[in-house]
Amino acid sequence: MNFNIMINGRIQVGIDFEVLQEAIAGLYDDIDSFIVLEPQTPIGGSIYLQAALDGNQYMIETRVMTDNNFIHYRYITTDLNEVVTIFTDYYRKHRLTNLDSWLDATSEF
């Protein structure tokens, strides 16, 4: 499956895993520092997976499409390895992590 990635506002088409890892490790605490990983076709209904760093906390979000609507999920962690694992599963295994413990932030949109 092909992916596009937006790193700090710049889109790259057709990335490899090393680019993704470097983008995650390179996040810094600034509004302009973020990554958005977008699959060619939705993964488990998810149309993208994104991450940003706020202080020492990573904020990961995904949007899952449901019929003509969506649910926007958010997860906060301080563990960089957890962020890498979530993105690795999405990119390499085409699997969306279990969202049961994620916050439904749909009302913010």
Short mmCIF file of C-alpha atoms in Angstrom, two decimals:
data_model
loop_
_atom_site.label_atom_id
_atom_site.label_comp_id
_atom_site.label_asym_id
_atom_site.label_seq_id
_atom_site.Cartn_x
_atom_site.Cartn_y
_atom_site.Cartn_z
CA MET A 1 0.00 0.00 0.00
CA ASN A 2 1.20 3.49 -0.79
CA PHE A 3 1.28 6.28 1.77
CA ASN A 4 1.73 10.01 1.67
CA ILE A 5 3.31 11.77 4.59
CA MET A 6 3.18 15.39 5.61
CA ILE A 7 6.15 16.44 7.72
CA ASN A 8 5.96 19.93 9.18
CA GLY A 9 3.59 21.02 6.42
CA ARG A 10 5.48 19.50 3.47
CA ILE A 11 3.95 16.54 1.63
CA GLN A 12 6.09 13.62 0.47
CA VAL A 13 4.60 10.98 -1.79
CA GLY A 14 5.63 7.33 -1.52
CA ILE A 15 7.77 7.19 1.60
CA ASP A 16 9.87 4.42 3.09
CA PHE A 17 9.99 3.27 6.70
CA GLU A 18 13.21 5.13 7.52
CA VAL A 19 11.63 8.46 6.53
CA LEU A 20 8.71 7.70 8.85
CA GLN A 21 10.99 6.79 11.77
CA GLU A 22 13.09 9.93 11.28
CA ALA A 23 9.95 12.09 11.15
CA ILE A 24 8.67 10.67 14.44
CA ALA A 25 12.04 10.99 16.19
CA GLY A 26 12.40 14.52 14.80
CA LEU A 27 9.20 15.91 16.32
CA TYR A 28 9.78 18.91 18.55
CA ASP A 29 7.51 21.06 20.72
CA ASP A 30 6.26 23.62 18.21
CA ILE A 31 2.93 24.17 16.45
CA ASP A 32 4.70 23.73 13.09
CA SER A 33 6.18 20.33 14.03
CA PHE A 34 3.83 17.47 13.18
CA ILE A 35 3.47 14.44 10.94
CA VAL A 36 0.43 13.11 9.13
CA LEU A 37 0.55 9.64 7.58
CA GLU A 38 -2.18 9.08 5.00
CA PRO A 39 -2.78 5.65 3.42
CA GLN A 40 -3.93 5.28 -0.17
CA THR A 41 -6.99 3.42 1.12
CA PRO A 42 -8.38 3.63 4.68
CA ILE A 43 -7.00 1.25 7.29
CA GLY A 44 -9.76 0.00 9.57
CA GLY A 45 -11.75 3.04 8.45
CA SER A 46 -8.89 5.39 9.40
CA ILE A 47 -8.02 7.96 6.75
CA TYR A 48 -4.88 9.25 8.51
CA LEU A 49 -2.69 8.94 11.57
CA GLN A 50 -0.99 12.06 12.90
CA ALA A 51 1.33 13.02 15.73
CA ALA A 52 2.73 16.12 17.38
CA LEU A 53 4.75 16.84 20.50
CA ASP A 54 3.38 19.14 23.20
CA GLY A 55 5.86 19.66 26.01
CA ASN A 56 6.99 16.13 26.77
CA GLN A 57 3.75 14.48 25.59
CA TYR A 58 3.06 13.03 22.17
CA MET A 59 -0.47 13.60 20.90
CA ILE A 60 -1.53 10.99 18.36
CA GLU A 61 -4.79 11.33 16.44
CA THR A 62 -6.71 9.42 13.82
CA ARG A 63 -9.99 9.97 12.02
CA VAL A 64 -12.18 6.93 11.36
CA MET A 65 -14.88 7.27 8.73
CA THR A 66 -18.32 5.79 9.47
CA ASP A 67 -20.84 5.93 6.61
CA ASN A 68 -21.17 9.69 5.97
CA ASN A 69 -19.65 10.71 9.28
CA PHE A 70 -16.43 10.32 11.26
CA ILE A 71 -15.06 9.75 14.74
CA HIS A 72 -11.88 11.59 15.70
CA TYR A 73 -9.71 9.80 18.27
CA ARG A 74 -6.84 11.17 20.36
CA TYR A 75 -4.21 9.45 22.46
CA ILE A 76 -1.55 11.06 24.68
CA THR A 77 1.70 9.37 25.69
CA THR A 78 5.19 10.33 26.84
CA ASP A 79 6.66 7.12 25.40
CA LEU A 80 8.37 7.63 22.03
CA ASN A 81 8.60 3.85 21.55
CA GLU A 82 4.82 3.59 21.86
CA VAL A 83 4.40 6.25 19.15
CA VAL A 84 6.81 4.38 16.88
CA THR A 85 4.94 1.10 17.47
CA ILE A 86 1.55 2.63 16.63
CA PHE A 87 2.90 4.16 13.41
CA THR A 88 4.85 1.02 12.51
CA ASP A 89 1.73 -1.17 12.80
CA TYR A 90 -0.21 1.32 10.66
CA TYR A 91 2.51 1.58 8.01
CA ARG A 92 3.97 -1.93 7.83
CA LYS A 93 1.08 -4.15 8.95
CA HIS A 94 -1.77 -1.93 7.68
CA ARG A 95 -3.35 -2.27 11.10
CA LEU A 96 -4.95 0.41 13.22
CA THR A 97 -4.16 0.11 16.90
CA ASN A 98 -6.96 -0.72 19.33
CA LEU A 99 -8.75 2.58 20.00
CA ASP A 100 -10.65 1.50 23.14
CA SER A 101 -8.41 3.58 25.43
CA TRP A 102 -8.28 6.59 23.08
CA LEU A 103 -10.35 9.72 23.72
CA ASP A 104 -13.24 10.40 21.33
CA ALA A 105 -12.50 14.04 20.44
CA THR A 106 -15.09 14.30 17.66
CA SER A 107 -17.00 17.09 19.42
CA GLU A 108 -14.00 19.40 18.91
CA PHE A 109 -14.54 19.34 15.13
#
